Amino acid sequence: MRFDRRQLLLGAGSIGALGAICPLPAMSHAGGVRLDLVAEGGRQQLLDPGEPDTPIWGYGGRTPGPTIRIAQGGELHATLRNALDEDTTIHWHGIRIDNAMDGVAHLTQAAVKPGGTFDYRFTLPDAGTYWYHPHAHKPMQQDRGLYGLLIVEEKERVSVDREVALVIDDWRIEDSGEIETASLSSLHDAAHAGRYGNIMTVNGKPFERLPVKSGERLRVRICSPCNSRILKLRFEDVKAQIIAIDGQPVDPVALPDAAVTLGPSQRVDLAVDFTGAPGSKAAITEVSRERLVIGEFELDDRAVQRDRVLDSAVVLPATNAPRPDAGGLKDALRFELVMTGGARGSMDGAVYRGKHYPIRELAQKHRMVWAFNGEADPHDAPLFEIARGRTAVLRLVNNTAWPHGIHTHGHHFQVIDRSIGSVNAWLRDSILMEPREIVEIAFVADNPGKWMIHCHMLEHQMAGMQAWFNVDTQV
Ligand code: C2O
Ligand code: CU
């Protein structure tokens, strides 16, 4: 769906027939999953029917790539085949993974060259909704559609009738159907809110229609592979509760104002009950900036699942991920990450690759506009080191005029304090911070290796907001 006047003026009912539901291809096997993921070009109808299609990159030439379903504790063996003409890798976002399988080029593995392959082989410790994408410091790869869902199934049955997934992306597309690339190196976008698109897709389509029944209870897994857009999704005419964040179960909570906010890379699982009458519709609307209907649930006009909505909550089994507050935080080691830079900021310069530059030179010569602790894209040394098994408290100081979505690899954290947003007990792998906000996160550093910490707004990440930390037995 396009963000334009036409769409803004039309209601959900006026959007013509756009093809039947085609669920994401899924592959699952109890115990283990073996598959090939070929990173390659393809063409896909991202614009409305009748408009040109779009050259994309995808795993298997489709976006999203295959949805991988695997049982908790199972082993995934995925062979990446690089059919692009540039280096790539696959990162398994949100998985507490063996460091060697984390897929970060130049940190945990060598980049996979064009024509090359890499075998990713690891077990999945926690159930939940995850995703995979390249981590080769080339934001265009994800922007062009290289990503897919990774669903790790609970051992226990979850009390819903069915589940569906919504992978919601925004794209910047020309009228010709081509992805607009001129702005990709735009320092303007990098120094502001990042590169927002002009169309949105759900599951790789311009509009998603999901047939449901009155009284039915669905688990809806939502994932945002957006470069930078902060999604705000409104679910109308349903009863919806959040049951997991970033794959990790939470105590069910109703959507505030019927809407859920997702920063880039975040996932949320909802339990959705269809309260409407048979034959009615329930719209999914993206309301972060403009108001855009991106999909709808269509209630069957005859079949009814049950004649009154279930009132029990859907409670997912507890995660295996360690809680940092379980052993008390008094022995935690404290670190700080101060973010500076961007438009309307006060950063007058920063270190880059060992040398200090004034901001103009940093931006024009090195295309860096952000810094972590005074250094843009610190790469040569870890941001901090911590002994395996210790608990880290990391104070994130957003000393900029922009929101950021900070993501840690290999560990789930808990927000223990924040200056603007509210604190809860959720475990998560990313946190959306308000401008000027200070957030304290805590996590048990139980996974040895070199782990990225970065803003998942890709234009910010590439322009300086990425670093890594080291978890070691020798520290
Ligand atoms: Cu979604 Cu560093 O990753
Ligand atoms: Cu950012």
Short mmCIF file of C-alpha atoms and ligand atoms in Angstrom, two decimals:
data_model
loop_
_atom_site.label_atom_id
_atom_site.label_comp_id
_atom_site.label_asym_id
_atom_site.label_seq_id
_atom_site.Cartn_x
_atom_site.Cartn_y
_atom_site.Cartn_z
CA MET A 1 0.00 0.00 0.00
CA ARG A 2 1.22 3.42 -0.91
CA PHE A 3 1.30 6.36 1.38
CA ASP A 4 -0.50 8.87 -0.80
CA ARG A 5 -3.62 10.96 -0.92
CA ARG A 6 -5.60 8.31 -2.68
CA GLN A 7 -4.98 5.76 0.06
CA LEU A 8 -5.51 8.23 2.84
CA LEU A 9 -8.91 9.15 1.48
CA LEU A 10 -10.10 5.62 0.89
CA GLY A 11 -11.39 3.44 3.65
CA ALA A 12 -10.57 -0.23 4.11
CA GLY A 13 -13.70 -1.26 2.26
CA SER A 14 -12.74 0.56 -0.93
CA ILE A 15 -9.50 -1.23 -1.65
CA GLY A 16 -10.73 -3.62 -4.39
CA ALA A 17 -9.99 -7.30 -4.70
CA LEU A 18 -6.33 -7.93 -4.27
CA GLY A 19 -5.97 -11.66 -4.51
CA ALA A 20 -6.53 -14.46 -2.08
CA ILE A 21 -4.50 -15.18 1.01
CA CYS A 22 -1.33 -17.10 0.32
CA PRO A 23 0.30 -18.16 3.57
CA LEU A 24 4.07 -17.90 3.89
CA PRO A 25 5.78 -21.11 2.81
CA ALA A 26 6.82 -22.94 5.94
CA MET A 27 9.02 -25.90 6.60
CA SER A 28 9.09 -27.79 9.84
CA HIS A 29 10.42 -31.01 11.19
CA ALA A 30 10.39 -32.34 14.72
CA GLY A 31 13.94 -32.48 16.00
CA GLY A 32 15.79 -30.80 13.17
CA VAL A 33 15.51 -28.76 10.02
CA ARG A 34 17.87 -28.87 7.06
CA LEU A 35 17.58 -26.31 4.28
CA ASP A 36 19.44 -24.23 1.73
CA LEU A 37 19.01 -20.49 1.70
CA VAL A 38 20.09 -18.97 -1.59
CA ALA A 39 20.56 -15.20 -1.45
CA GLU A 40 19.55 -14.13 -4.94
CA GLY A 41 17.60 -11.67 -7.03
CA GLY A 42 13.95 -12.05 -7.93
CA ARG A 43 10.93 -10.01 -8.94
CA GLN A 44 7.89 -9.45 -6.80
CA GLN A 45 4.64 -7.52 -6.91
CA LEU A 46 5.10 -5.03 -4.08
CA LEU A 47 3.04 -2.25 -5.67
CA ASP A 48 -0.70 -2.61 -6.13
CA PRO A 49 -1.88 -5.00 -8.87
CA GLY A 50 -1.65 -3.42 -12.31
CA GLU A 51 1.45 -1.46 -11.34
CA PRO A 52 4.97 -2.65 -12.22
CA ASP A 53 6.67 -5.37 -10.20
CA THR A 54 9.92 -4.80 -8.34
CA PRO A 55 13.38 -6.33 -8.64
CA ILE A 56 14.13 -7.56 -5.10
CA TRP A 57 16.72 -9.68 -3.36
CA GLY A 58 15.47 -12.56 -1.28
CA TYR A 59 16.30 -15.98 0.06
CA GLY A 60 15.12 -18.20 -2.75
CA GLY A 61 14.40 -15.02 -4.70
CA ARG A 62 11.32 -14.21 -2.57
CA THR A 63 10.68 -11.70 0.18
CA PRO A 64 10.14 -12.68 2.92
CA GLY A 65 12.25 -15.80 2.42
CA PRO A 66 11.05 -19.17 3.68
CA THR A 67 9.55 -19.23 7.16
CA ILE A 68 11.62 -21.71 9.12
CA ARG A 69 9.67 -23.61 11.79
CA ILE A 70 11.58 -25.72 14.23
CA ALA A 71 10.84 -27.38 17.56
CA GLN A 72 12.45 -25.88 20.66
CA GLY A 73 15.71 -27.73 21.30
CA GLY A 74 15.94 -28.82 17.66
CA GLU A 75 18.94 -28.28 15.41
CA LEU A 76 18.82 -25.96 12.44
CA HIS A 77 21.26 -26.70 9.65
CA ALA A 78 20.99 -24.00 6.99
CA THR A 79 23.42 -23.62 4.13
CA LEU A 80 23.71 -20.06 2.87
CA ARG A 81 24.53 -19.89 -0.85
CA ASN A 82 25.57 -16.45 -1.98
CA ALA A 83 24.25 -15.79 -5.49
CA LEU A 84 24.58 -12.00 -5.06
CA ASP A 85 27.52 -10.11 -6.48
CA GLU A 86 28.57 -8.83 -3.07
CA ASP A 87 29.55 -10.34 0.28
CA THR A 88 26.85 -11.48 2.67
CA THR A 89 26.13 -13.50 5.86
CA ILE A 90 23.06 -14.56 7.84
CA HIS A 91 22.41 -13.37 11.37
CA TRP A 92 19.79 -15.21 13.42
CA HIS A 93 18.22 -12.30 15.23
CA GLY A 94 17.27 -12.88 18.85
CA ILE A 95 18.67 -16.40 19.13
CA ARG A 96 20.92 -17.18 22.11
CA ILE A 97 23.27 -18.82 19.69
CA ASP A 98 26.78 -20.22 19.61
CA ASN A 99 28.94 -17.14 18.82
CA ALA A 100 30.53 -18.76 15.76
CA MET A 101 27.05 -19.03 14.19
CA ASP A 102 25.96 -15.43 14.89
CA GLY A 103 26.66 -14.35 11.33
CA VAL A 104 28.39 -11.01 11.82
CA ALA A 105 30.93 -10.38 9.06
CA HIS A 106 34.36 -9.35 10.34
CA LEU A 107 33.45 -10.21 13.95
CA THR A 108 32.20 -13.79 14.20
CA GLN A 109 32.96 -15.08 10.70
CA ALA A 110 34.51 -14.09 7.38
CA ALA A 111 31.97 -12.65 4.95
CA VAL A 112 30.64 -15.14 2.41
CA LYS A 113 31.94 -14.13 -1.02
CA PRO A 114 29.82 -14.17 -4.19
CA GLY A 115 29.46 -17.81 -5.21
CA GLY A 116 30.47 -18.95 -1.72
CA THR A 117 28.58 -20.93 0.90
CA PHE A 118 28.46 -21.12 4.69
CA ASP A 119 26.93 -23.77 6.91
CA TYR A 120 24.97 -22.48 9.89
CA ARG A 121 24.30 -25.25 12.34
CA PHE A 122 22.98 -24.65 15.86
CA THR A 123 20.28 -25.61 18.33
CA LEU A 124 17.40 -23.36 19.33
CA PRO A 125 17.27 -22.92 23.11
CA ASP A 126 14.11 -20.80 23.40
CA ALA A 127 10.68 -20.97 21.79
CA GLY A 128 9.39 -17.81 20.15
CA THR A 129 9.23 -15.56 17.11
CA TYR A 130 12.62 -14.69 15.59
CA TRP A 131 13.95 -13.73 12.19
CA TYR A 132 17.04 -13.89 10.04
CA HIS A 133 18.77 -11.29 7.87
CA PRO A 134 22.24 -10.46 6.52
CA HIS A 135 24.85 -8.86 8.79
CA ALA A 136 27.51 -7.86 6.30
CA HIS A 137 27.32 -4.10 6.91
CA LYS A 138 25.38 -3.59 3.71
CA PRO A 139 21.96 -2.15 4.64
CA MET A 140 20.76 -2.51 1.05
CA GLN A 141 20.58 -6.28 1.41
CA GLN A 142 17.90 -6.17 4.06
CA ASP A 143 16.25 -3.18 2.40
CA ARG A 144 15.90 -5.15 -0.85
CA GLY A 145 14.12 -7.97 0.94
CA LEU A 146 16.68 -10.40 2.33
CA TYR A 147 15.02 -11.63 5.50
CA GLY A 148 12.70 -14.34 6.75
CA LEU A 149 10.92 -15.56 9.87
CA LEU A 150 12.33 -18.16 12.22
CA ILE A 151 9.64 -19.68 14.41
CA VAL A 152 10.66 -21.89 17.32
CA GLU A 153 7.70 -23.91 18.52
CA GLU A 154 6.89 -24.46 22.19
CA LYS A 155 7.02 -28.02 23.45
CA GLU A 156 3.62 -27.56 25.04
CA ARG A 157 0.47 -26.92 23.04
CA VAL A 158 -0.52 -23.24 23.04
CA SER A 159 -4.24 -22.67 23.53
CA VAL A 160 -5.10 -20.88 20.29
CA ASP A 161 -7.12 -22.13 17.31
CA ARG A 162 -4.49 -21.21 14.71
CA GLU A 163 -1.62 -18.86 14.08
CA VAL A 164 -0.66 -16.40 11.36
CA ALA A 165 2.37 -14.21 10.78
CA LEU A 166 2.59 -10.60 9.65
CA VAL A 167 5.98 -9.49 8.36
CA ILE A 168 5.54 -5.76 7.86
CA ASP A 169 8.06 -3.77 5.83
CA ASP A 170 8.25 -0.38 4.24
CA TRP A 171 9.98 0.25 0.93
CA ARG A 172 11.03 3.31 -1.03
CA ILE A 173 9.89 2.53 -4.57
CA GLU A 174 9.92 4.56 -7.78
CA ASP A 175 6.90 4.67 -10.11
CA SER A 176 8.87 2.32 -12.39
CA GLY A 177 8.70 -0.29 -9.63
CA GLU A 178 12.45 -0.09 -8.97
CA ILE A 179 13.72 0.35 -5.43
CA GLU A 180 14.90 3.92 -5.07
CA THR A 181 18.63 3.69 -4.37
CA ALA A 182 19.87 7.23 -4.83
CA SER A 183 18.96 8.06 -1.23
CA LEU A 184 20.74 5.04 0.19
CA SER A 185 23.89 6.95 0.87
CA SER A 186 21.92 9.98 2.03
CA LEU A 187 23.59 11.55 5.01
CA HIS A 188 20.38 13.46 5.58
CA ASP A 189 18.41 10.28 6.30
CA ALA A 190 21.29 8.87 8.33
CA ALA A 191 21.40 11.97 10.53
CA HIS A 192 17.63 12.11 11.03
CA ALA A 193 15.08 9.34 11.55
CA GLY A 194 16.58 7.01 8.92
CA ARG A 195 15.24 6.00 5.53
CA TYR A 196 11.48 5.68 5.53
CA GLY A 197 9.67 4.04 2.65
CA ASN A 198 6.73 5.25 0.57
CA ILE A 199 4.92 1.91 0.41
CA MET A 200 4.24 -0.85 2.89
CA THR A 201 3.96 -4.56 2.40
CA VAL A 202 2.61 -7.35 4.58
CA ASN A 203 4.18 -10.76 3.95
CA GLY A 204 5.70 -9.36 0.75
CA LYS A 205 2.36 -8.23 -0.68
CA PRO A 206 0.78 -4.78 -1.00
CA PHE A 207 -2.20 -5.80 1.13
CA GLU A 208 -2.94 -8.83 3.27
CA ARG A 209 -6.36 -10.45 3.64
CA LEU A 210 -6.69 -13.10 6.31
CA PRO A 211 -9.84 -15.21 6.48
CA VAL A 212 -10.98 -15.89 10.05
CA LYS A 213 -14.12 -16.92 11.88
CA SER A 214 -16.19 -15.13 14.45
CA GLY A 215 -15.11 -16.22 17.93
CA GLU A 216 -11.83 -17.63 16.65
CA ARG A 217 -8.63 -17.11 18.66
CA LEU A 218 -5.44 -16.54 16.67
CA ARG A 219 -1.84 -16.19 17.64
CA VAL A 220 -0.54 -13.37 15.45
CA ARG A 221 3.24 -13.19 15.16
CA ILE A 222 4.41 -9.77 13.96
CA CYS A 223 7.92 -8.91 12.82
CA SER A 224 9.31 -5.60 11.59
CA PRO A 225 12.19 -5.80 9.11
CA CYS A 226 11.79 -2.05 8.41
CA ASN A 227 15.09 -0.18 8.01
CA SER A 228 14.07 2.61 10.34
CA ARG A 229 10.31 3.13 10.51
CA ILE A 230 8.81 2.81 13.96
CA LEU A 231 5.59 0.94 13.30
CA LYS A 232 2.45 1.68 15.22
CA LEU A 233 -0.14 -0.93 14.33
CA ARG A 234 -3.76 -0.54 15.28
CA PHE A 235 -6.01 -3.58 15.47
CA GLU A 236 -9.62 -2.56 15.25
CA ASP A 237 -12.78 -4.49 16.08
CA VAL A 238 -10.92 -7.33 17.82
CA LYS A 239 -9.80 -8.17 21.34
CA ALA A 240 -6.00 -8.32 21.31
CA GLN A 241 -3.43 -9.05 24.00
CA ILE A 242 0.35 -8.99 23.86
CA ILE A 243 1.67 -12.44 24.83
CA ALA A 244 5.34 -12.20 23.80
CA ILE A 245 7.91 -9.51 22.97
CA ASP A 246 11.01 -10.26 20.90
CA GLY A 247 10.14 -13.95 21.18
CA GLN A 248 10.01 -13.94 24.97
CA PRO A 249 6.70 -14.66 26.73
CA VAL A 250 5.17 -11.88 28.84
CA ASP A 251 2.20 -11.72 31.17
CA PRO A 252 -0.69 -11.07 28.79
CA VAL A 253 -1.60 -7.42 28.55
CA ALA A 254 -4.24 -5.66 26.46
CA LEU A 255 -3.04 -3.36 23.69
CA PRO A 256 -3.02 0.19 24.96
CA ASP A 257 -5.37 2.18 22.71
CA ALA A 258 -5.73 -0.94 20.49
CA ALA A 259 -2.23 -0.31 19.10
CA VAL A 260 1.21 -1.84 19.39
CA THR A 261 4.52 -0.09 18.63
CA LEU A 262 7.43 -1.94 17.05
CA GLY A 263 10.88 -0.52 16.44
CA PRO A 264 12.97 -1.95 13.62
CA SER A 265 13.76 -5.66 14.21
CA GLN A 266 11.24 -6.08 17.02
CA ARG A 267 8.66 -8.84 17.22
CA VAL A 268 5.45 -9.06 19.12
CA ASP A 269 3.08 -12.00 19.48
CA LEU A 270 -0.57 -11.20 20.00
CA ALA A 271 -3.50 -13.35 21.04
CA VAL A 272 -6.38 -12.01 18.96
CA ASP A 273 -10.05 -12.90 19.48
CA PHE A 274 -12.48 -12.05 16.71
CA THR A 275 -15.41 -10.40 18.37
CA GLY A 276 -17.14 -9.23 15.17
CA ALA A 277 -20.23 -10.71 13.54
CA PRO A 278 -19.89 -13.20 10.69
CA GLY A 279 -19.21 -11.35 7.42
CA SER A 280 -17.63 -8.32 9.12
CA LYS A 281 -14.04 -7.13 8.76
CA ALA A 282 -11.31 -6.11 11.17
CA ALA A 283 -8.71 -3.71 9.77
CA ILE A 284 -4.97 -3.65 10.46
CA THR A 285 -3.84 -0.04 10.23
CA GLU A 286 -0.36 1.49 10.39
CA VAL A 287 -0.71 4.81 12.17
CA SER A 288 2.87 5.87 12.95
CA ARG A 289 2.70 8.89 10.63
CA GLU A 290 -0.07 8.69 8.08
CA ARG A 291 -3.00 6.36 8.62
CA LEU A 292 -2.73 3.41 6.22
CA VAL A 293 -4.81 0.26 6.15
CA ILE A 294 -2.31 -2.50 5.32
CA GLY A 295 -4.47 -5.56 5.74
CA GLU A 296 -7.66 -6.94 7.15
CA PHE A 297 -9.14 -9.97 8.78
CA GLU A 298 -12.25 -11.11 6.95
CA LEU A 299 -14.75 -12.94 9.13
CA ASP A 300 -16.45 -15.80 7.33
CA ASP A 301 -20.06 -14.90 6.64
CA ARG A 302 -21.40 -18.26 7.81
CA ALA A 303 -18.91 -20.40 9.72
CA VAL A 304 -18.52 -19.48 13.39
CA GLN A 305 -15.75 -20.81 15.62
CA ARG A 306 -17.64 -20.21 18.86
CA ASP A 307 -20.50 -17.97 19.72
CA ARG A 308 -18.78 -16.11 22.46
CA VAL A 309 -15.22 -14.96 22.74
CA LEU A 310 -12.92 -16.89 25.09
CA ASP A 311 -12.14 -14.98 28.23
CA SER A 312 -9.15 -16.99 29.47
CA ALA A 313 -5.73 -15.50 28.65
CA VAL A 314 -3.11 -17.23 26.50
CA VAL A 315 -0.13 -17.85 28.75
CA LEU A 316 3.00 -19.12 27.02
CA PRO A 317 5.42 -21.45 28.81
CA ALA A 318 8.29 -19.66 30.55
CA THR A 319 11.50 -19.03 28.64
CA ASN A 320 14.85 -20.70 29.39
CA ALA A 321 16.63 -17.35 29.09
CA PRO A 322 18.14 -16.26 32.42
CA ARG A 323 16.56 -13.35 34.26
CA PRO A 324 19.14 -10.80 35.38
CA ASP A 325 17.12 -9.82 38.43
CA ALA A 326 16.81 -13.40 39.68
CA GLY A 327 20.06 -13.33 41.66
CA GLY A 328 19.77 -9.67 42.62
CA LEU A 329 21.56 -6.90 40.79
CA LYS A 330 23.87 -5.76 43.56
CA ASP A 331 26.88 -7.70 42.24
CA ALA A 332 26.29 -6.59 38.66
CA LEU A 333 29.05 -4.91 36.72
CA ARG A 334 28.11 -1.50 35.41
CA PHE A 335 28.91 -0.05 31.98
CA GLU A 336 27.78 2.96 30.04
CA LEU A 337 26.97 3.66 26.41
CA VAL A 338 26.49 7.34 25.57
CA MET A 339 25.02 8.09 22.14
CA THR A 340 25.80 11.39 20.46
CA GLY A 341 25.44 12.93 17.02
CA GLY A 342 22.74 13.31 14.41
CA ALA A 343 20.84 16.41 13.35
CA ARG A 344 20.01 18.90 16.10
CA GLY A 345 22.65 17.26 18.29
CA SER A 346 25.57 18.81 20.07
CA MET A 347 28.35 16.48 18.88
CA ASP A 348 31.17 18.56 17.43
CA GLY A 349 33.42 15.66 16.48
CA ALA A 350 34.32 12.07 17.25
CA VAL A 351 37.06 9.50 16.98
CA TYR A 352 36.98 7.28 13.92
CA ARG A 353 39.50 4.47 13.37
CA GLY A 354 41.83 5.92 15.99
CA LYS A 355 41.77 9.57 14.90
CA HIS A 356 39.63 12.48 16.05
CA TYR A 357 37.71 14.39 13.37
CA PRO A 358 35.55 17.49 13.55
CA ILE A 359 31.95 16.67 12.68
CA ARG A 360 32.03 18.10 9.12
CA GLU A 361 35.02 16.06 8.13
CA LEU A 362 33.68 12.97 9.88
CA ALA A 363 30.45 13.24 7.91
CA GLN A 364 31.84 14.24 4.53
CA LYS A 365 34.92 12.06 4.45
CA HIS A 366 33.79 9.01 6.41
CA ARG A 367 29.98 9.28 6.28
CA MET A 368 29.81 8.95 10.04
CA VAL A 369 27.36 11.12 11.97
CA TRP A 370 26.85 9.24 15.25
CA ALA A 371 29.14 8.06 18.03
CA PHE A 372 29.08 5.60 20.93
CA ASN A 373 31.15 6.92 23.86
CA GLY A 374 32.78 9.49 21.58
CA GLU A 375 33.76 7.06 18.84
CA ALA A 376 32.00 6.48 15.53
CA ASP A 377 31.65 2.79 14.64
CA PRO A 378 34.10 1.59 17.30
CA HIS A 379 35.45 -1.64 15.92
CA ASP A 380 39.00 -2.28 17.07
CA ALA A 381 38.22 -2.83 20.76
CA PRO A 382 35.15 -4.00 22.65
CA LEU A 383 32.85 -1.44 24.21
CA PHE A 384 33.24 -3.47 27.39
CA GLU A 385 34.40 -6.89 28.53
CA ILE A 386 32.71 -9.05 31.11
CA ALA A 387 33.46 -12.41 32.67
CA ARG A 388 31.15 -15.20 31.64
CA GLY A 389 28.31 -15.66 34.11
CA ARG A 390 28.41 -12.16 35.55
CA THR A 391 25.45 -9.82 35.25
CA ALA A 392 25.90 -6.59 33.31
CA VAL A 393 23.98 -3.40 33.92
CA LEU A 394 24.35 -1.16 30.92
CA ARG A 395 23.28 2.45 31.15
CA LEU A 396 22.17 3.60 27.69
CA VAL A 397 22.24 7.38 27.43
CA ASN A 398 20.51 8.75 24.34
CA ASN A 399 22.14 12.13 24.16
CA THR A 400 20.55 12.82 20.77
CA ALA A 401 17.35 14.32 19.41
CA TRP A 402 16.21 11.04 17.80
CA PRO A 403 14.74 7.72 18.86
CA HIS A 404 16.99 4.67 18.57
CA GLY A 405 16.29 0.94 18.64
CA ILE A 406 19.22 -0.63 20.48
CA HIS A 407 19.73 -4.36 19.96
CA THR A 408 22.09 -6.80 21.71
CA HIS A 409 23.24 -10.05 20.15
CA GLY A 410 23.34 -13.39 21.96
CA HIS A 411 21.53 -12.19 25.11
CA HIS A 412 18.10 -11.07 26.19
CA PHE A 413 17.96 -8.19 28.61
CA GLN A 414 15.53 -6.61 31.00
CA VAL A 415 14.94 -2.89 31.31
CA ILE A 416 15.46 -2.08 34.98
CA ASP A 417 15.09 1.68 34.85
CA ARG A 418 14.20 4.32 32.30
CA SER A 419 13.70 8.04 32.37
CA ILE A 420 10.71 8.41 30.02
CA GLY A 421 9.01 5.13 29.13
CA SER A 422 7.65 2.73 31.72
CA VAL A 423 9.51 -0.23 33.18
CA ASN A 424 8.23 -3.81 33.09
CA ALA A 425 9.64 -7.29 33.69
CA TRP A 426 9.90 -8.21 30.00
CA LEU A 427 12.98 -9.91 28.59
CA ARG A 428 13.84 -8.64 25.12
CA ASP A 429 16.61 -8.25 22.57
CA SER A 430 15.94 -4.67 21.51
CA ILE A 431 14.70 -1.50 23.11
CA LEU A 432 13.22 1.54 21.45
CA MET A 433 14.51 4.64 23.24
CA GLU A 434 12.97 8.08 23.20
CA PRO A 435 15.09 11.11 22.27
CA ARG A 436 17.19 12.20 25.28
CA GLU A 437 16.10 9.14 27.24
CA ILE A 438 18.28 7.18 29.66
CA VAL A 439 17.53 3.46 29.91
CA GLU A 440 19.26 0.93 32.14
CA ILE A 441 19.27 -2.64 30.89
CA ALA A 442 20.56 -5.73 32.66
CA PHE A 443 21.48 -9.16 31.36
CA VAL A 444 23.33 -12.27 32.44
CA ALA A 445 26.46 -12.50 30.28
CA ASP A 446 26.35 -16.29 30.03
CA ASN A 447 27.19 -16.68 26.36
CA PRO A 448 30.91 -16.40 25.55
CA GLY A 449 32.07 -14.55 22.46
CA LYS A 450 32.04 -11.25 20.65
CA TRP A 451 28.55 -9.78 20.47
CA MET A 452 27.26 -6.78 18.57
CA ILE A 453 25.33 -3.99 20.22
CA HIS A 454 23.88 -1.50 17.77
CA CYS A 455 21.02 0.66 16.70
CA HIS A 456 18.80 -1.45 14.43
CA MET A 457 17.83 1.62 12.43
CA LEU A 458 20.10 0.56 9.60
CA GLU A 459 21.03 4.07 8.47
CA HIS A 460 22.08 4.93 12.03
CA GLN A 461 24.01 1.70 12.41
CA MET A 462 25.95 2.29 9.19
CA ALA A 463 26.69 5.90 10.17
CA GLY A 464 28.39 5.01 13.44
CA MET A 465 25.93 3.42 15.88
CA GLN A 466 27.43 -0.03 16.21
CA ALA A 467 29.89 -1.62 18.61
CA TRP A 468 30.53 -4.96 20.27
CA PHE A 469 31.20 -6.39 23.71
CA ASN A 470 33.19 -9.40 24.79
CA VAL A 471 32.01 -12.16 27.12
CA ASP A 472 35.00 -14.19 28.19
CA THR A 473 36.12 -16.69 30.80
CA GLN A 474 39.53 -14.98 30.92
CA VAL A 475 38.37 -11.47 31.88
CU1 C2O B 1 18.90 -7.95 13.63
CU2 C2O B 1 22.71 -7.02 14.64
O1 C2O B 1 20.84 -7.53 14.12
CU CU B 2 19.41 4.88 15.89
#
